PDB file of C-alpha atoms in Angstrom:
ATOM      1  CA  UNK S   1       9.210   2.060 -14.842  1.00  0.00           C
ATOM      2  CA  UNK S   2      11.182  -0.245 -12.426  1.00  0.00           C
ATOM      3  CA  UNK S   3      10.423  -0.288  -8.954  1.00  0.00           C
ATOM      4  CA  UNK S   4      12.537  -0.920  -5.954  1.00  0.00           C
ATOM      5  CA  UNK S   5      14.679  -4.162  -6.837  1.00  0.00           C
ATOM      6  CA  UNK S   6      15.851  -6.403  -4.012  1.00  0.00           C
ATOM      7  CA  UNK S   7      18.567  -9.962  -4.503  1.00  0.00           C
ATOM      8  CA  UNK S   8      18.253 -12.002  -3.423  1.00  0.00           C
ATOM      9  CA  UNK S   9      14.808 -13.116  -2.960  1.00  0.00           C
ATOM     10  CA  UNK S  10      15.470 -15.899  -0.576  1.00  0.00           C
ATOM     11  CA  UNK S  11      18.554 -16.831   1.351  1.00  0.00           C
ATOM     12  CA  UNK S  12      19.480 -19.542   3.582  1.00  0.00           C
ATOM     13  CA  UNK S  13      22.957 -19.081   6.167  1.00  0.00           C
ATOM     14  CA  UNK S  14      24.498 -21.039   9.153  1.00  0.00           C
ATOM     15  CA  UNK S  15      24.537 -18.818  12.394  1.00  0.00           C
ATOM     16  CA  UNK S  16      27.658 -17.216  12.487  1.00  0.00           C
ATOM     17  CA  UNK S  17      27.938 -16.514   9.059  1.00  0.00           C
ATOM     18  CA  UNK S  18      27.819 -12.932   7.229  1.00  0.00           C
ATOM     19  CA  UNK S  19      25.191 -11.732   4.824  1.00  0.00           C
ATOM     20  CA  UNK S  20      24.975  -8.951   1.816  1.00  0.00           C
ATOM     21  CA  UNK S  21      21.931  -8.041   0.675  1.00  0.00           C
ATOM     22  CA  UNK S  22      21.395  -5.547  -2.199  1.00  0.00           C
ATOM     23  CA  UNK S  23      18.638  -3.153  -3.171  1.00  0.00           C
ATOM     24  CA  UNK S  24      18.485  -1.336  -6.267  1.00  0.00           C
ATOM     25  CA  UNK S  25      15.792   2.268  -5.603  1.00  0.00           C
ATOM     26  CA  UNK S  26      13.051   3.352  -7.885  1.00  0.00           C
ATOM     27  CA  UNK S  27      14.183   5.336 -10.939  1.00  0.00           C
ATOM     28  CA  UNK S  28      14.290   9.204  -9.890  1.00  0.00           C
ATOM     29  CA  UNK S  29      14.437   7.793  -5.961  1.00  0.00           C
ATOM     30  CA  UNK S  30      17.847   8.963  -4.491  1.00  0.00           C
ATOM     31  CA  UNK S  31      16.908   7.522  -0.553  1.00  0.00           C
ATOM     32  CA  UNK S  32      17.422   4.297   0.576  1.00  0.00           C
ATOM     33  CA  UNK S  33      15.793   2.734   3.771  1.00  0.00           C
ATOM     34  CA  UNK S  34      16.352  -0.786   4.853  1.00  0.00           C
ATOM     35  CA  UNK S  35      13.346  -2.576   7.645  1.00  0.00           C
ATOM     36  CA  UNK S  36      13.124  -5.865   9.090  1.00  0.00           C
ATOM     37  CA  UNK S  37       9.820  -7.683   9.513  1.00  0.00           C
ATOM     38  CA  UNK S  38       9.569 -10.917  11.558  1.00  0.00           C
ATOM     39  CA  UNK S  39       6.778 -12.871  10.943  1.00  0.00           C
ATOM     40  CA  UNK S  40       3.011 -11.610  12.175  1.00  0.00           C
ATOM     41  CA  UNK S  41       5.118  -7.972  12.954  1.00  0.00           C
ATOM     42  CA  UNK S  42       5.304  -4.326  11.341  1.00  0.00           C
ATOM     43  CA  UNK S  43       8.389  -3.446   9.942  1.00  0.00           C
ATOM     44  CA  UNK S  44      11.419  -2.005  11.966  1.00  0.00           C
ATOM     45  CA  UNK S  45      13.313   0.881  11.102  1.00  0.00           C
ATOM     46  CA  UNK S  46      17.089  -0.326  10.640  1.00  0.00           C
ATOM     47  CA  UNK S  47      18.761   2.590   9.138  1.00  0.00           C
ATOM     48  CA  UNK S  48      18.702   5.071   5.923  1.00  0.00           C
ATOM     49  CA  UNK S  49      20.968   6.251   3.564  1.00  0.00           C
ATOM     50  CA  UNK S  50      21.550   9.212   1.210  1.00  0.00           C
ATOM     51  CA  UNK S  51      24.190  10.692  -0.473  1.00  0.00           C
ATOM     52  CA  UNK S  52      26.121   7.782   0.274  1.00  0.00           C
ATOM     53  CA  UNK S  53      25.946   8.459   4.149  1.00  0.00           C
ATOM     54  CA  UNK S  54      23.653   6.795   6.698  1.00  0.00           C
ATOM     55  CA  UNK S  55      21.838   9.652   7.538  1.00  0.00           C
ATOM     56  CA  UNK S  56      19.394   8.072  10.623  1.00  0.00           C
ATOM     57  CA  UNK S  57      19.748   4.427  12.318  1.00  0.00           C
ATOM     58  CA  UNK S  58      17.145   2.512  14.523  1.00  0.00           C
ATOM     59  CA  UNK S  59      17.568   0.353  17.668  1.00  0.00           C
ATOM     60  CA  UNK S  60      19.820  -2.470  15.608  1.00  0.00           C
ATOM     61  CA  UNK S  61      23.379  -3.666  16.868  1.00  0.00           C
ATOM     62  CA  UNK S  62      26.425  -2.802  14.921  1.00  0.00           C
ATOM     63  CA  UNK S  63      26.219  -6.123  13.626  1.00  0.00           C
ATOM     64  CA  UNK S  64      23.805  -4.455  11.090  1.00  0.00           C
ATOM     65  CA  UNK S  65      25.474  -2.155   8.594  1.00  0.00           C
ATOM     66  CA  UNK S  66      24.817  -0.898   5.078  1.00  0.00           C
ATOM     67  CA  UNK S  67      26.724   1.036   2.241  1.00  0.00           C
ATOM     68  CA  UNK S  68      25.087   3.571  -0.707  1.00  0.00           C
ATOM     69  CA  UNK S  69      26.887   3.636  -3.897  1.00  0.00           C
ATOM     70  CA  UNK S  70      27.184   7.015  -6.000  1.00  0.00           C
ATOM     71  CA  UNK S  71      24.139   5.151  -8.432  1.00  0.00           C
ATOM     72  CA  UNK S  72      22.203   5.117  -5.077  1.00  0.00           C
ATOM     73  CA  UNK S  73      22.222   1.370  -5.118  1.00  0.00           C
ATOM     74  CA  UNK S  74      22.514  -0.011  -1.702  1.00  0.00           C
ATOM     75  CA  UNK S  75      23.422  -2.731   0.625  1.00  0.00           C
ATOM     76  CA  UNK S  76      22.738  -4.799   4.225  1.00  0.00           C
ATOM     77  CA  UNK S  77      25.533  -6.424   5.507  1.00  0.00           C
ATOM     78  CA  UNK S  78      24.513  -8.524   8.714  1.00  0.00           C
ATOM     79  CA  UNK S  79      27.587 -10.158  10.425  1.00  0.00           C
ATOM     80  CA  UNK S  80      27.211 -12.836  13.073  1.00  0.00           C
ATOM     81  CA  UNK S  81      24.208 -14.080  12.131  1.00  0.00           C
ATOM     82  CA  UNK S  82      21.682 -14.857  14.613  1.00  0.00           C
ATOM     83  CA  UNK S  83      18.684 -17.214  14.614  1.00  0.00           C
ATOM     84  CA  UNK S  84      16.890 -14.185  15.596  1.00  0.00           C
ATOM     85  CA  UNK S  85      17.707 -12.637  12.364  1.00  0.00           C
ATOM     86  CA  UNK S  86      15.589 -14.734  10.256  1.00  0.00           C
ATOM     87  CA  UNK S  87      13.183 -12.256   8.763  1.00  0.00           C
ATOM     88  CA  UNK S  88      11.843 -10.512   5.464  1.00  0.00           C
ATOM     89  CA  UNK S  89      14.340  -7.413   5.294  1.00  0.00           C
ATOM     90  CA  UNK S  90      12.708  -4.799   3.066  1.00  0.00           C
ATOM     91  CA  UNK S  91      14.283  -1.981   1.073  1.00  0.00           C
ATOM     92  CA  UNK S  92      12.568   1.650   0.935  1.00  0.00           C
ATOM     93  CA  UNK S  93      13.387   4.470  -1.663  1.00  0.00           C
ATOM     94  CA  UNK S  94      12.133   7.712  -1.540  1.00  0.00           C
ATOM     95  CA  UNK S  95      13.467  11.010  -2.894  1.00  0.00           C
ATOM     96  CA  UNK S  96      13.682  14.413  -0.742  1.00  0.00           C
ATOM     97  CA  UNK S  97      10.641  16.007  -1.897  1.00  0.00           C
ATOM     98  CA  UNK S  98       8.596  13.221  -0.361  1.00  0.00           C
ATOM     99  CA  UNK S  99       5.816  13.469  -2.281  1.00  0.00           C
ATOM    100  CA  UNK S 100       2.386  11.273  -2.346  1.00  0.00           C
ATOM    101  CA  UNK S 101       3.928   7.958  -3.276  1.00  0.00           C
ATOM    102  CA  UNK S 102       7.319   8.962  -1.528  1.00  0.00           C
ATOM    103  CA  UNK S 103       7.942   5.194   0.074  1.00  0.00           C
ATOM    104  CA  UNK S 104       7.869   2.977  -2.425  1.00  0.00           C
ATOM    105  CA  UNK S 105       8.817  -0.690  -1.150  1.00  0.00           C
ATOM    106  CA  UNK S 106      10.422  -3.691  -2.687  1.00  0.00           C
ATOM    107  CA  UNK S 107       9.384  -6.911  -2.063  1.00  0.00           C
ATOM    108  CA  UNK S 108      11.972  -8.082   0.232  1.00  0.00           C
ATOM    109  CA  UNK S 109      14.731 -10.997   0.795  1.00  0.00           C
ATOM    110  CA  UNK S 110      13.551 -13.556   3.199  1.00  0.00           C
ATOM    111  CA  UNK S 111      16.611 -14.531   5.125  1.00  0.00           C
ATOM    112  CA  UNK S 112      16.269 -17.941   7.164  1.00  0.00           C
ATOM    113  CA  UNK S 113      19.152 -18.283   9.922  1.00  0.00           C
ATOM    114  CA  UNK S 114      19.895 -22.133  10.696  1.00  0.00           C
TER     115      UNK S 114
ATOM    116  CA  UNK N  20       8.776   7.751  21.034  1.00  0.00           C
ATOM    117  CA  UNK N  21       6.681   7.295  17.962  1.00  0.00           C
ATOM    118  CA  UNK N  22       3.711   4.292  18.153  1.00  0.00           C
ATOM    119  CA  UNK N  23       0.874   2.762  16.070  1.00  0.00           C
ATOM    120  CA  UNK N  24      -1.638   0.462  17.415  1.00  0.00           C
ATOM    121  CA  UNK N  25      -3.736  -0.978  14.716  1.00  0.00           C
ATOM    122  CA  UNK N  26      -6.736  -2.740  15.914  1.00  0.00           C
ATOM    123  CA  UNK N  27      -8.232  -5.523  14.940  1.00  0.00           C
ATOM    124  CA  UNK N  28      -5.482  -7.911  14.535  1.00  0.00           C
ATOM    125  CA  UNK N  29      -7.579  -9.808  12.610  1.00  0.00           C
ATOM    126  CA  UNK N  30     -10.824  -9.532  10.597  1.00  0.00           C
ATOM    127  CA  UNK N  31     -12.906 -11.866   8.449  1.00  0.00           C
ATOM    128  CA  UNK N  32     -16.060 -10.596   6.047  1.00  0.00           C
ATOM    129  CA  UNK N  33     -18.059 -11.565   3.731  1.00  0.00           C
ATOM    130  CA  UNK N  34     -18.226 -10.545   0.163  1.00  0.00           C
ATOM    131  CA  UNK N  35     -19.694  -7.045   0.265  1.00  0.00           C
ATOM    132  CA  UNK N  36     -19.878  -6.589   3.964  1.00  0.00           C
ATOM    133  CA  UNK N  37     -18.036  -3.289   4.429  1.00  0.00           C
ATOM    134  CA  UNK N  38     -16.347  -2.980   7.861  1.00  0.00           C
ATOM    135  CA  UNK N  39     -13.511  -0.562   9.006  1.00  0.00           C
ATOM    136  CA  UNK N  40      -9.981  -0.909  10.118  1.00  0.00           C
ATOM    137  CA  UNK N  41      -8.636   1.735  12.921  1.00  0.00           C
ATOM    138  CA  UNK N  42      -5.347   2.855  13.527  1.00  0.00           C
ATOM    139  CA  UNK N  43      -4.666   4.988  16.889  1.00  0.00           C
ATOM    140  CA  UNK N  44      -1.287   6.360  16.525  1.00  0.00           C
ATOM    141  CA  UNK N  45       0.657   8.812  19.064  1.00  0.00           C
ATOM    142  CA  UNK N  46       3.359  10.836  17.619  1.00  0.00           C
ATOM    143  CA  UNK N  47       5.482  14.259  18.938  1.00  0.00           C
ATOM    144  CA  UNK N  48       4.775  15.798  15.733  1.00  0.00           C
ATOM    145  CA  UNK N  49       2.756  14.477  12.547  1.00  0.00           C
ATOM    146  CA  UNK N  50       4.688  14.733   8.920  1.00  0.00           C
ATOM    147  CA  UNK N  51       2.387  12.013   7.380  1.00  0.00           C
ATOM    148  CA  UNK N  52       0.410   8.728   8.379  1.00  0.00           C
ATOM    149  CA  UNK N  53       0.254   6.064   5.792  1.00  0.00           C
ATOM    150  CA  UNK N  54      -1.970   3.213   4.861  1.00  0.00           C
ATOM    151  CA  UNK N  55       0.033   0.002   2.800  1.00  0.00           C
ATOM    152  CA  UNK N  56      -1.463  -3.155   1.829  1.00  0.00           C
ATOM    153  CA  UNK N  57       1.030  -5.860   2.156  1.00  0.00           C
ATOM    154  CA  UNK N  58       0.433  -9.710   0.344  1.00  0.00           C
ATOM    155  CA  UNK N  59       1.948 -12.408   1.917  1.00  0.00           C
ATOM    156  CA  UNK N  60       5.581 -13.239   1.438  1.00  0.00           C
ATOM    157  CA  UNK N  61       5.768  -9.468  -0.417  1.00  0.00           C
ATOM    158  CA  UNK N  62       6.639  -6.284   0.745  1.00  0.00           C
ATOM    159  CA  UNK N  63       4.320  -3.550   1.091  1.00  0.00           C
ATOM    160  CA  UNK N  64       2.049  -1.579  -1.434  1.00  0.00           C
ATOM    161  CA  UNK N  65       1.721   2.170  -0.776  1.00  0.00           C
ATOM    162  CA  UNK N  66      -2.200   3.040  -0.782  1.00  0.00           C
ATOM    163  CA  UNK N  67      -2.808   6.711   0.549  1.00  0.00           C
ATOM    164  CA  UNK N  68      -0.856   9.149   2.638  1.00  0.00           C
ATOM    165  CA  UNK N  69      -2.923  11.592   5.004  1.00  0.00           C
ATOM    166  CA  UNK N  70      -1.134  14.937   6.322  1.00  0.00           C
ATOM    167  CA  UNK N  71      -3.488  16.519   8.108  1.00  0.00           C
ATOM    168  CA  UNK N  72      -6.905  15.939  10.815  1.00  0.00           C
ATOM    169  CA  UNK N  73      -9.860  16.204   8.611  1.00  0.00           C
ATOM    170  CA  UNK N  74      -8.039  14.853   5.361  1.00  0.00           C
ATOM    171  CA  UNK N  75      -9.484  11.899   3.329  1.00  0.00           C
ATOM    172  CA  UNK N  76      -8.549  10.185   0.133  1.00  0.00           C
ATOM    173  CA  UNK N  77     -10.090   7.432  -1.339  1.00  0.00           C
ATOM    174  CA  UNK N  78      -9.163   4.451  -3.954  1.00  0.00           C
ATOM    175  CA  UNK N  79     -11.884   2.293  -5.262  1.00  0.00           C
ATOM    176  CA  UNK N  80     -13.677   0.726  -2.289  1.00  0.00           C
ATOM    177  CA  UNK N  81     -11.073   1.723   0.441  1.00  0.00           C
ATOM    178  CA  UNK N  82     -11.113   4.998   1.604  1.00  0.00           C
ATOM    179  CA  UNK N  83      -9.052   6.499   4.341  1.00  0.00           C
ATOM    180  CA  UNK N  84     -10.079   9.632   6.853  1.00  0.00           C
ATOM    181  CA  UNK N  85      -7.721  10.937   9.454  1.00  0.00           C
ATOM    182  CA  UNK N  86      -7.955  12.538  13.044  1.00  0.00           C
ATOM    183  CA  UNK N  87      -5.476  14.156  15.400  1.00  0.00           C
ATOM    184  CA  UNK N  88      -5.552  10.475  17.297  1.00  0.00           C
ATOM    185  CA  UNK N  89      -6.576   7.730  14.837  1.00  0.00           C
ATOM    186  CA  UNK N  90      -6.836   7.056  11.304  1.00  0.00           C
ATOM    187  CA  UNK N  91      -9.421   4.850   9.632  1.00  0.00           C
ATOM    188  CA  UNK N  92      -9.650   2.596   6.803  1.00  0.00           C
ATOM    189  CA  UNK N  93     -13.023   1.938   5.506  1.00  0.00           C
ATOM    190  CA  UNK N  94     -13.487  -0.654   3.462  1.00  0.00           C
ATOM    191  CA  UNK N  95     -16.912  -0.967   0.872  1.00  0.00           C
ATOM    192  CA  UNK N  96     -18.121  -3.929  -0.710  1.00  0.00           C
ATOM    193  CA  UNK N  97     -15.282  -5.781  -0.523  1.00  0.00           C
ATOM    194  CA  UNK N  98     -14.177  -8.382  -2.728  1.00  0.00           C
ATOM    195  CA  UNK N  99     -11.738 -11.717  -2.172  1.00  0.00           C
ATOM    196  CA  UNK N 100      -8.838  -9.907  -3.639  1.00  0.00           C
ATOM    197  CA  UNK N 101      -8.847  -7.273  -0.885  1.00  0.00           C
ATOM    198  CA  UNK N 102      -7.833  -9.916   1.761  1.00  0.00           C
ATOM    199  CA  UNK N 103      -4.451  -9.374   2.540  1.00  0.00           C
ATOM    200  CA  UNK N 104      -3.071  -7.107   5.737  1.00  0.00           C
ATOM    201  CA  UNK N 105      -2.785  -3.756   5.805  1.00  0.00           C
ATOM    202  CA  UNK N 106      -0.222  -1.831   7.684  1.00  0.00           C
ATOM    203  CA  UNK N 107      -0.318   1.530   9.074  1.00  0.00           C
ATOM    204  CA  UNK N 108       2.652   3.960  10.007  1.00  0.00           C
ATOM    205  CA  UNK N 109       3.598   7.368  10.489  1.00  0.00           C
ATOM    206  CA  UNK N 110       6.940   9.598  10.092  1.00  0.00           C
ATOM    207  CA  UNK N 111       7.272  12.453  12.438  1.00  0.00           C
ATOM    208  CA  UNK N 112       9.062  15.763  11.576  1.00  0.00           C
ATOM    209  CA  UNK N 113      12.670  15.683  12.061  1.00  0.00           C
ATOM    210  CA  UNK N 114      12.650  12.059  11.544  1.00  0.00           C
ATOM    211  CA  UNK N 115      13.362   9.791   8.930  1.00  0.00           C
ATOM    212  CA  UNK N 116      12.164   6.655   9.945  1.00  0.00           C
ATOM    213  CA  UNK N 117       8.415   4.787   9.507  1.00  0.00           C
ATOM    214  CA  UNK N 118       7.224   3.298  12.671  1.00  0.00           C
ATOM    215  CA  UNK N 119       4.525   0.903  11.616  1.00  0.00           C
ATOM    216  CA  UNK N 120       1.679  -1.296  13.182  1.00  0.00           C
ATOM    217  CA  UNK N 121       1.435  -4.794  13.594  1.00  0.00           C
ATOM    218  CA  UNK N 122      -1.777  -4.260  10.516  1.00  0.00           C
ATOM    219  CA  UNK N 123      -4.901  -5.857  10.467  1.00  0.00           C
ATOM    220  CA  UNK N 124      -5.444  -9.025   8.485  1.00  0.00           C
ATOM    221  CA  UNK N 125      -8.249  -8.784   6.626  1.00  0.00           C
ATOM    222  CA  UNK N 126      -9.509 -12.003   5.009  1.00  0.00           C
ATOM    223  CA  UNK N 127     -12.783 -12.066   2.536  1.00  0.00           C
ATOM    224  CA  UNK N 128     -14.906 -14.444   2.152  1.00  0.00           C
ATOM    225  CA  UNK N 129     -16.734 -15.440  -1.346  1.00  0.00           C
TER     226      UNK N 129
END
């Protein structure tokens, strides 16, 4: 059974430049959250999605912007890039009954901002 | 607004020293406090999830007990392939979002 998938794993950009990162949810998952973590840090909340509408967003500028597809795929879309963006961004499925294992992670893109 | 502190940032042990992690956390109303171990350069793996004060749940030597202020994560006998750093967070009701800790990194030593 495949967990959450995340491409790419590592990604190099110019500040300025736009991003797309993709996520593909656990099988049966139907919820996708995205996080950033900066280095020594928790993860931060960016937004969530389901049924292909962001249902709940966290403090990030509208720079920051995602898109669910009707197979519950998903993607981050950063534009302007930042050096302050470099980070591990980390995709989160879940599914509405939100049981015991209801968060399952993937193992993240590390995005590097030059 | 939701918060976690998870104390201490740091911790080395030796092989089979047990020790305990704590998590104080201060929410408006709890839907679920979780414990995940994360690896470095990975994202993170869920371990329990605690609903309620009083609840415990445990997972070969880590086992995890919950109050209406803090959570802890005991550790037993651990071994070199527990060091890693574990993260705690909690979702509130009407909320989607985690809000984690900074976590607790836990190094063993042979």
């Amino acid at each position: 059974d495949a967990g959450v998938t995340q491409s790419p794993t590592h990604l190099i950009k110019t500040r300025g430049q736009q991003v797309t990162l993709r996520c593909s949810p656990k099988s049966g998952h139907d919820t996708v959250s995205w996080y950033q973590q900066a280095l020594g840090q928790g993860p931060q909340f960016i937004f969530q999605y389901y049924e292909e509408e962001e249902r709940q967003r966290g403090n990030f500028p509208d720079r920051f912007s995602g898109h669910q597809f009707p197979n519950y795929s998903s993607e981050l879309n950063v534009n302007a890039l930042l050096l302050g963006d470099s980070a591990l961004y980390l995709c989160a499925s879940s599914w509405p009954s939100r049981g015991e294992d209801g968060y399952t992670f993937g193992s993240g893109t590390r995005l590097t901002v030059v | 607004e939701d918060q976690v502190t998870q104390s201490p940032e740091a911790l080395r042990l030796q092989e089979g020293e047990s020790s305990s992690l704590n998590c104080s956390y201060t929410v408006s109303g709890l839907r679920g406090l979780f414990w995940y171990r994360q690896d470095p350069g990975k994202g993170p793996e869920f371990l329990f999830t605690l609903y309620s004060a009083g609840e415990e749940k445990e997972k070969e030597r880590l086992k995890a007990t919950l109050t209406k202020k803090e959570s802890f994560l005991h550790i037993t006998a651990p071994k070199p392939e527990d060091s890693a750093t574990y993260l705690c967070a909690v979702i509130n009701f009407g909320n989607e979002k985690l809000t984690f800790g900074t976590g607790t990194r836990l190094t063993i030593i042979p």
